[in-house]
Short mmCIF file of C-alpha atoms in Angstrom, two decimals:
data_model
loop_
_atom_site.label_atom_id
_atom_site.label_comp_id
_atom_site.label_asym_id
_atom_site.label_seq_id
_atom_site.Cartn_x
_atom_site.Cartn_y
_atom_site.Cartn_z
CA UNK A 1 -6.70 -17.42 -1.69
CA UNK A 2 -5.76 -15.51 -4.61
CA UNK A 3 -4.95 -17.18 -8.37
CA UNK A 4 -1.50 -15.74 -7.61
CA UNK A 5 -1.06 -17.56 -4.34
CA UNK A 6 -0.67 -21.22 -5.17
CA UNK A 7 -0.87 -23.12 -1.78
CA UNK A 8 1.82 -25.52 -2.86
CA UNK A 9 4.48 -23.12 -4.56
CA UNK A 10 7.34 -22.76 -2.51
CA UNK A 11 9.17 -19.44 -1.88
CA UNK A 12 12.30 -18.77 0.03
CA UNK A 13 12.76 -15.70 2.37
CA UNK A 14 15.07 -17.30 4.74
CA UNK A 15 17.39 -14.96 3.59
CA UNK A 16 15.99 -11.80 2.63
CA UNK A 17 16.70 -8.79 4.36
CA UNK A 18 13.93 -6.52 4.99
CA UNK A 19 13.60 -3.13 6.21
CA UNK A 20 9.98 -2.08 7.97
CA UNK A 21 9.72 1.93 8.82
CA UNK A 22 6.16 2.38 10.30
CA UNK A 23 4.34 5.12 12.23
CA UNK A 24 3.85 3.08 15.52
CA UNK A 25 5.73 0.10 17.31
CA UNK A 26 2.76 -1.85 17.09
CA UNK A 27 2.29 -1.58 13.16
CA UNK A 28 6.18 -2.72 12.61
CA UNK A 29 5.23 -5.29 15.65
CA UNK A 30 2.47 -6.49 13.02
CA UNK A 31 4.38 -6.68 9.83
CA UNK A 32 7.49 -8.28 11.24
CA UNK A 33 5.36 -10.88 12.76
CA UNK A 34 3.96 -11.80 9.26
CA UNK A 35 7.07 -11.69 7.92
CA UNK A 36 8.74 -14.29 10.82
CA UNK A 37 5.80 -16.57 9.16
CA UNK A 38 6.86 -15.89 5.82
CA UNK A 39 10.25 -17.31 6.80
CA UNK A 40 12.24 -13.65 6.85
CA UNK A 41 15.03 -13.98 9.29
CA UNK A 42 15.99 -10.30 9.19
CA UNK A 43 13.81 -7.93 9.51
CA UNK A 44 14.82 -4.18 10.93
CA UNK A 45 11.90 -2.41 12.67
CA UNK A 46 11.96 1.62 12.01
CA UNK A 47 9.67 4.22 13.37
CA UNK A 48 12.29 6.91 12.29
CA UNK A 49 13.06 8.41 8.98
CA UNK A 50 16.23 9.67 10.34
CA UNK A 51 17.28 6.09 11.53
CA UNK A 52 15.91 4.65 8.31
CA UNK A 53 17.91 6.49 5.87
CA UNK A 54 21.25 6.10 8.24
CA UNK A 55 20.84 2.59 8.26
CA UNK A 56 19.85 2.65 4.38
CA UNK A 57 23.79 4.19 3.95
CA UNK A 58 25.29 1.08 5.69
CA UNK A 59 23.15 -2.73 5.21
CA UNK A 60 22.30 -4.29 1.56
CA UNK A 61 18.21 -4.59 1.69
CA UNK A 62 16.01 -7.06 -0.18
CA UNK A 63 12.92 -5.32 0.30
CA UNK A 64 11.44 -2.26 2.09
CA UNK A 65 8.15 -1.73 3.60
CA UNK A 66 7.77 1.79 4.54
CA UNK A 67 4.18 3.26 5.14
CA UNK A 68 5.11 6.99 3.77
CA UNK A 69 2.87 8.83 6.24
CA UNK A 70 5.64 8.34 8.92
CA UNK A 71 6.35 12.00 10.39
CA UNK A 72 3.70 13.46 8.04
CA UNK A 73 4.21 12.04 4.90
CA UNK A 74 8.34 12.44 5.31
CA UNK A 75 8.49 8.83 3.74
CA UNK A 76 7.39 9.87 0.52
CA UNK A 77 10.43 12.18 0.40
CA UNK A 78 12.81 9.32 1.82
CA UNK A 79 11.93 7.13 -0.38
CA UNK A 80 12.26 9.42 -3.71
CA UNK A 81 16.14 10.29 -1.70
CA UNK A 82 16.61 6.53 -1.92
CA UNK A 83 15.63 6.17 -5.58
CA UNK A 84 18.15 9.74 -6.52
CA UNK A 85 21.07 8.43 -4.38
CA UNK A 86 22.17 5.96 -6.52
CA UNK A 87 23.98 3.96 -4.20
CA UNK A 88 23.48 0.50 -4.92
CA UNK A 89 22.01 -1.85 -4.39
CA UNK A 90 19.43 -0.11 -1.81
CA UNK A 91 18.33 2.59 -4.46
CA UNK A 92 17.42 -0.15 -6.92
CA UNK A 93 15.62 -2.00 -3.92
CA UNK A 94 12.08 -3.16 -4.60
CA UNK A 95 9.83 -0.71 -2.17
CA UNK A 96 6.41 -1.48 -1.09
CA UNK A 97 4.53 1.51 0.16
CA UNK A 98 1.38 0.53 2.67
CA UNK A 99 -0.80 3.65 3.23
CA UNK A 100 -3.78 3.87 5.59
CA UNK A 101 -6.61 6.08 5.29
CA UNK A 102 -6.05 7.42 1.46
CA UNK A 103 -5.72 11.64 1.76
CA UNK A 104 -6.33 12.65 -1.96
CA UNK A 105 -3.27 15.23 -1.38
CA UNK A 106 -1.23 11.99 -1.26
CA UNK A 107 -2.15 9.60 -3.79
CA UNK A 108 -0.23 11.45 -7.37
CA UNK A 109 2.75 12.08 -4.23
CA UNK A 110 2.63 8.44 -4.10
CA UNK A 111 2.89 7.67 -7.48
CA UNK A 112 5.94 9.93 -7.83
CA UNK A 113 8.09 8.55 -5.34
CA UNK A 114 9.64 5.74 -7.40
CA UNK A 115 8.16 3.20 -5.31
CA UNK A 116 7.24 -0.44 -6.75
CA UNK A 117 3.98 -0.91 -5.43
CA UNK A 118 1.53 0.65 -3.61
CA UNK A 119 -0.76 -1.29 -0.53
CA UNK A 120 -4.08 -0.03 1.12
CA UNK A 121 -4.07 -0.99 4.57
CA UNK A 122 -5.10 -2.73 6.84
CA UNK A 123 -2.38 -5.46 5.65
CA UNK A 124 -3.45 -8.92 5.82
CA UNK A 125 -0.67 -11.89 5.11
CA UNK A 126 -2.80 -12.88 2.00
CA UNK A 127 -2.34 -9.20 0.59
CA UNK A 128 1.77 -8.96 1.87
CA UNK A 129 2.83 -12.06 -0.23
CA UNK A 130 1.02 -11.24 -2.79
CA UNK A 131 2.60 -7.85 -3.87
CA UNK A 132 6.16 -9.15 -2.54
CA UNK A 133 5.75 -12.02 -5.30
CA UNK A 134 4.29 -9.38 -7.05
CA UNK A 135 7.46 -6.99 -7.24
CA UNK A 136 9.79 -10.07 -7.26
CA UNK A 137 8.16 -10.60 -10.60
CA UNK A 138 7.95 -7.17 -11.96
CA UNK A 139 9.78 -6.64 -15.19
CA UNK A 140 9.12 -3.33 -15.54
CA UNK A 141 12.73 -1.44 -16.46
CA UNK A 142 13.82 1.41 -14.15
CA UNK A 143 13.31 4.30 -15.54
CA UNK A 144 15.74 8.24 -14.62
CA UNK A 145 14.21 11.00 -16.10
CA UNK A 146 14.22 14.14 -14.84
CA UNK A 147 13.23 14.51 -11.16
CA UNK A 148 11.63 10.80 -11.47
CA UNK A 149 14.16 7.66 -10.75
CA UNK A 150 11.97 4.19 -10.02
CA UNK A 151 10.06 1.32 -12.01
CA UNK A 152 8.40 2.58 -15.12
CA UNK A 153 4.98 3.94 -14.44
CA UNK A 154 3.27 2.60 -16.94
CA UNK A 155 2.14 -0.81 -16.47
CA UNK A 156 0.94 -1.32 -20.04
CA UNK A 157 1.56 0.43 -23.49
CA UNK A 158 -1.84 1.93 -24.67
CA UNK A 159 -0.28 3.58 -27.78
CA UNK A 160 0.87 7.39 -28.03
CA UNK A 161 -0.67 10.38 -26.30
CA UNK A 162 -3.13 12.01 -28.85
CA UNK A 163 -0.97 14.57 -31.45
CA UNK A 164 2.21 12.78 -30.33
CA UNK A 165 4.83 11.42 -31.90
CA UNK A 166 6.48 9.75 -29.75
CA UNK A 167 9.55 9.34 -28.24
CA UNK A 168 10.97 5.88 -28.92
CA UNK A 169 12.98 4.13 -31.67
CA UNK A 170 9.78 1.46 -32.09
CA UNK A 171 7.02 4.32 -31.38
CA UNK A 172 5.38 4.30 -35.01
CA UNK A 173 5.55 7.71 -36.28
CA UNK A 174 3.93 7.26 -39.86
CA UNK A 175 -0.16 6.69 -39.80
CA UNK A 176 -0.53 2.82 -40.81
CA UNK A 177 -3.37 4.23 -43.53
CA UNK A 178 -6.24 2.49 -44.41
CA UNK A 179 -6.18 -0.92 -45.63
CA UNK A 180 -5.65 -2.32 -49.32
CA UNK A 181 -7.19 -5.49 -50.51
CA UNK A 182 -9.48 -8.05 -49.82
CA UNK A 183 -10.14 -8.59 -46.04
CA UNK A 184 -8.62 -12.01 -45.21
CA UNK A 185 -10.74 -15.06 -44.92
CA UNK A 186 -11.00 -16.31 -41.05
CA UNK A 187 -9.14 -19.69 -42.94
CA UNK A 188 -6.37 -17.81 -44.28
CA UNK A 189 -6.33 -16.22 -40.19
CA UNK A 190 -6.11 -19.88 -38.59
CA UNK A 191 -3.77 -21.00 -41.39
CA UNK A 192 -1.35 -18.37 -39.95
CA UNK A 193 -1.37 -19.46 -36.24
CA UNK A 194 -1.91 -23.56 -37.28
CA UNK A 195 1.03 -25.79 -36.43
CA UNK A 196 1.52 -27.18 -39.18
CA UNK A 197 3.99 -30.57 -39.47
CA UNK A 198 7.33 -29.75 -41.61
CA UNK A 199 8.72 -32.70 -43.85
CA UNK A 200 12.45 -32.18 -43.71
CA UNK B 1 13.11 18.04 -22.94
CA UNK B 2 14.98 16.00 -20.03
CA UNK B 3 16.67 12.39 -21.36
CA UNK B 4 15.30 9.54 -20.33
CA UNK B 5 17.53 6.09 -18.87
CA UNK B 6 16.06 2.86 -19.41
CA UNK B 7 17.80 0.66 -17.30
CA UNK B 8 16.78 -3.14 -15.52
CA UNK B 9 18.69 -3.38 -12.26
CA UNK B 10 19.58 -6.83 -10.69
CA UNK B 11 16.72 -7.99 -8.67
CA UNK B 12 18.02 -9.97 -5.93
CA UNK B 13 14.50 -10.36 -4.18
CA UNK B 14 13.69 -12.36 -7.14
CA UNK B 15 16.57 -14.94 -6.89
CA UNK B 16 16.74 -15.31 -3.14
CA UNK B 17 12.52 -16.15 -4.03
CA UNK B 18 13.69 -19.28 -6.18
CA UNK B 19 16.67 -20.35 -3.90
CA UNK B 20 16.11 -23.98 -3.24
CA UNK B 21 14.48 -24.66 0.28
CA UNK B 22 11.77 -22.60 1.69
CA UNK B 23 8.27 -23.10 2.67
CA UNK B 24 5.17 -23.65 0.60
CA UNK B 25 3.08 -20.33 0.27
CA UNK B 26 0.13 -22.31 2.31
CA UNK B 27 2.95 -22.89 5.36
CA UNK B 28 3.86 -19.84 5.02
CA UNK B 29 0.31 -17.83 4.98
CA UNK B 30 -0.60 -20.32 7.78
CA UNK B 31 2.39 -19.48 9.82
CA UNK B 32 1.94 -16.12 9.28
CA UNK B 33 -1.37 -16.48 10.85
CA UNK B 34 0.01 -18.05 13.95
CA UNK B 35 2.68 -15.43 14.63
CA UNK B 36 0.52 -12.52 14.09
CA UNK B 37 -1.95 -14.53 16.58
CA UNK B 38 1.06 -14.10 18.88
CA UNK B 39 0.98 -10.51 19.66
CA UNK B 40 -2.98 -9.78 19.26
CA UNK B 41 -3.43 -9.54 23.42
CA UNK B 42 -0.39 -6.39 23.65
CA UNK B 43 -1.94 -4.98 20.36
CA UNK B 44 -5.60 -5.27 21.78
CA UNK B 45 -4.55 -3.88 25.42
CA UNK B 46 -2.74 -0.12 22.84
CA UNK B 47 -5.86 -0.39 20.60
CA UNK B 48 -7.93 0.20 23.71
CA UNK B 49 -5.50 3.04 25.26
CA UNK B 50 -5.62 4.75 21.75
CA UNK B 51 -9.61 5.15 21.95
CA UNK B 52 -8.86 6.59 25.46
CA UNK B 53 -6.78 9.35 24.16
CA UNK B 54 -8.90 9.73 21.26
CA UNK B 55 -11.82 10.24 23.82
CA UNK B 56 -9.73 13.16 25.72
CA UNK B 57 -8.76 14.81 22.17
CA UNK B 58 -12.53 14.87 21.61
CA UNK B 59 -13.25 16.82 24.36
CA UNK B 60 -10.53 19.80 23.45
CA UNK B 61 -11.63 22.58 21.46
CA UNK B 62 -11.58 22.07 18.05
CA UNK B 63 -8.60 23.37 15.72
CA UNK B 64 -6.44 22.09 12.83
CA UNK B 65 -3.74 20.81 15.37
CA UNK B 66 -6.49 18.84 17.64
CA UNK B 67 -8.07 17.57 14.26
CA UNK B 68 -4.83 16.28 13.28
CA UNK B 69 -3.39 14.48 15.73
CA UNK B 70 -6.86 13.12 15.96
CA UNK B 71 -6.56 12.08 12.51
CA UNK B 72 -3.40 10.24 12.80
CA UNK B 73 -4.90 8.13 15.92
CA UNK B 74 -7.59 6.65 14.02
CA UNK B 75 -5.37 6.11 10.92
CA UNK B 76 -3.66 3.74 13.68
CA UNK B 77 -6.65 2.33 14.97
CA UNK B 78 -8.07 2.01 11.47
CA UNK B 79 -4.51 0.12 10.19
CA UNK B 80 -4.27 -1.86 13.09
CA UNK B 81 -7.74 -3.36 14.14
CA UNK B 82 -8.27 -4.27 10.47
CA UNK B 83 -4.69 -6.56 10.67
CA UNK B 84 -6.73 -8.28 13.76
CA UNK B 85 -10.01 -8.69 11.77
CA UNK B 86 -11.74 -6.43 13.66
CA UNK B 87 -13.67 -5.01 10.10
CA UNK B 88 -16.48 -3.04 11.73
CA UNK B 89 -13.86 -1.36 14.35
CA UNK B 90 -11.54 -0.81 11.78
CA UNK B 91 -14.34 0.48 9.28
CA UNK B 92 -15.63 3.06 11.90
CA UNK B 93 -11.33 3.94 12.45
CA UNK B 94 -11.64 4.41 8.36
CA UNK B 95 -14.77 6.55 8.55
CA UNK B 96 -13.83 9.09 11.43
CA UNK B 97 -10.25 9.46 9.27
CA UNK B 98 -12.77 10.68 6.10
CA UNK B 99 -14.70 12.98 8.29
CA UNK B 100 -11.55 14.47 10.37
CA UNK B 101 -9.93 15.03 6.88
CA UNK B 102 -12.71 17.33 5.34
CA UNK B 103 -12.35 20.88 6.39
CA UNK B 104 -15.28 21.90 7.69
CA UNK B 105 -15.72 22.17 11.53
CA UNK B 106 -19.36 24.14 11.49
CA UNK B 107 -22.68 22.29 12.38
CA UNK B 108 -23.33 18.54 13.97
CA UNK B 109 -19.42 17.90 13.13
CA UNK B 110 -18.52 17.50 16.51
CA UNK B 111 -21.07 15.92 17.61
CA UNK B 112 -20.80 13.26 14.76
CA UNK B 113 -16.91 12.81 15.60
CA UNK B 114 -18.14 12.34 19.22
CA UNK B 115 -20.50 9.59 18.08
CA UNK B 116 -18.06 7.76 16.57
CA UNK B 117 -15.45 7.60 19.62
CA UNK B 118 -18.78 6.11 21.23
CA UNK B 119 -19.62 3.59 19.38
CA UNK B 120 -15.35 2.92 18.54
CA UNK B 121 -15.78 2.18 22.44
CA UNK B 122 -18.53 0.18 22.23
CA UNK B 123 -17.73 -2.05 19.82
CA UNK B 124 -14.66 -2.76 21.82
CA UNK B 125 -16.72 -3.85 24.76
CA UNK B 126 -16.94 -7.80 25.64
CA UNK B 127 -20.61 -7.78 24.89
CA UNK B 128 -20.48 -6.85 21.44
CA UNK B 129 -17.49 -9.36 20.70
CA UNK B 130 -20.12 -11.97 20.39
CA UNK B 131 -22.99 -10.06 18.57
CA UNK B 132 -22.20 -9.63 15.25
CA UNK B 133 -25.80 -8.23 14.59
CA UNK B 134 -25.33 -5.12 16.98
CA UNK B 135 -21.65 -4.64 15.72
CA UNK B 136 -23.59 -4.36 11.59
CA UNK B 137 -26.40 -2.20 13.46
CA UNK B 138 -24.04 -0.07 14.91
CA UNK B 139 -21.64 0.32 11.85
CA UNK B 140 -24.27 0.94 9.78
CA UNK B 141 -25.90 3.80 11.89
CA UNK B 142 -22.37 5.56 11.65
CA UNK B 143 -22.58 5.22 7.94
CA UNK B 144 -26.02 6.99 7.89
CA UNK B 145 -24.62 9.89 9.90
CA UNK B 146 -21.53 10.16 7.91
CA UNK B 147 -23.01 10.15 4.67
CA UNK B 148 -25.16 12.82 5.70
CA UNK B 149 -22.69 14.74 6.74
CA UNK B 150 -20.64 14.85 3.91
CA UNK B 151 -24.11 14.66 1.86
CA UNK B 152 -24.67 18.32 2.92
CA UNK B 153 -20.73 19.59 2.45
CA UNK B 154 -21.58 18.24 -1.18
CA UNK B 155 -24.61 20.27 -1.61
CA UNK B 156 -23.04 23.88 0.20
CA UNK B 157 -23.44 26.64 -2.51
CA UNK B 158 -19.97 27.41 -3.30
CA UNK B 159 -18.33 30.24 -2.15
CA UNK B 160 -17.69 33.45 -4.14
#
């Protein structure tokens, strides 16, 4: 089991609302089945983009597992509608997409889509409540620029492209330059992190 | 330059999570376990009809629509068998997908798709549920022939 997946944490799905569009009966069969375990007491079984994004216009969703290959790769493009439509709470939805066999033609498609997460298949339960806790958890903000509406992409800051400056109020524009004085002594370090005990 | 909107939306997943009541995530991987346990006979029973079509599709002549819809059937088998830990059918699923994706339909192609739908169908049968040393030997003779497959797309001189 996972360090994420603490046997004796306690989670409560009993009333989430989940929406599952897969390719086949038998995939949305296996989902909603690990689901039921998970304690989900709603769960809407899709194998139609068309019936998807109707139902999308009407019920309040929790969470959406779509695998995006559904009528050739029409989920990608249903999912990236969601995001655009702005009609809440659906388009600010957490979506997990699960993907089979990975066709390179997909995978920057994927990443475009505004989607929370993406899952290789085959899905085991392990895997599932893993990246559910996982985009329960997420902090990223949402992000609308341009064409792109979803989680921000970036999962970590790793400083400013090379020759840029950068686009935000706290991006550092000036070079820092190199440094003046004495390096500090690894005491003077600690003495700056040390709890120290204040007399008041 | 397009402007950007940083936004954080209500996340309600996250609240109905900490909602008092529940199941621990042990109960709940175990349960899932049990439920997914549930439907493995009706899932087995339209794995084994998919390798029939899959079979029939085989024998067609071979052209970007047969190839795809080919495709898509072991994507299925590939997503499905792996749910029911059946790794080495579901790794076979995963390596027939690779080789049905690549564009080339010239030399032993055919007859490499044609061994996997053979052994796909073999490792289904009773005798090799049991045997996990013939399902390795068999998954790693596909391997072999795969890799040397797309070992000598790799090496083609490029066209000019």
């Amino acid at each position: 089991m996972s360090a994420d997946l603490n046997p004796n944490t306690a989670i409560n799905l009993t009333k989430a609302v989940v929406l599952v569009v897969e390719t086949t009966s038998h995939a949305a069969d296996i989902l909603s089945q690990i689901l039921k375990g998970f304690g989900v007491a709603e769960t809407h079984r899709i194998t139609s983009i068309r019936e998807a994004s109707e139902l999308l216009k009407h019920k309040a969703f929790d969470l959406i597992l779509i695998d995006p290959d559904v009528e050739d790769g029409a989920g990608y493009t249903m999912v990236r509608n969601l995001r655009a439509s702005m009609v809440e709470p659906n388009c600010f939805a957490p979506v997990i997409l699960m993907s089979g066999h990975p066709r390179v033609t997909r995978v920057k498609q994927a990443r475009d889509t505004g989607a929370n997460f993406f899952v290789s298949k085959p899905i085991a339960p392990n895997v599932l409540l893993q990246r559910i806790l996982w985009v329960a958890r997420d902090k990223r903000p949402f992000v609308e620029a341009g064409v792109y509406i979803g989680p921000d992409r970036r999962f970590k800051f790793e400083g400013l492209p090379p020759d840029s400056d950068g686009r935000r109020s706290t991006d550092i524009k000036d070079p820092l330059g190199a440094a003046n004085g004495p390096d500090m002594s690894q005491d003077d370090i600690d003495n700056l992190m040390k709890p120290q005990r204040v007399m008041i | 330059m397009s402007v950007v909107r940083r936004f954080r939306p209500e996340n309600r997943l996250a609240k109905l999570l900490e909602m008092p009541g529940g199941v621990s995530i042990g109960s709940a991987l175990n349960n899932a376990s049990i439920a997914l346990e549930s439907i493995r006979e009706s899932c087995m029973q339209a794995l084994d009809q998919k390798l029939v079509v899959l079979a029939n599709m085989a024998s067609r002549p071979a052209n970007a629509g047969r190839d795809e819809a080919m495709y898509l059937l072991a994507n299925e088998i590939f997503n499905e068998s792996g749910s029911f830990n059946l790794s080495e059918l579901s790794a076979a699923a995963y390596s027939l997908c690779t080789l049905l994706d690549l564009e080339d339909r010239n030399g032993t192609r055919a007859a490499t798709i044609r061994v996997h739908i053979d052994s796909m169908r073999a490792l289904r049968h009773p005798d090799m549920a049991g045997d996990q040393a013939a399902r390795t030997a068999v998954l790693d003779g596909l391997r072999n022939l795969t890799a040397r497959h797309i070992e000598t797309l790799l090496t083609d001189e490029p066209s000019t």
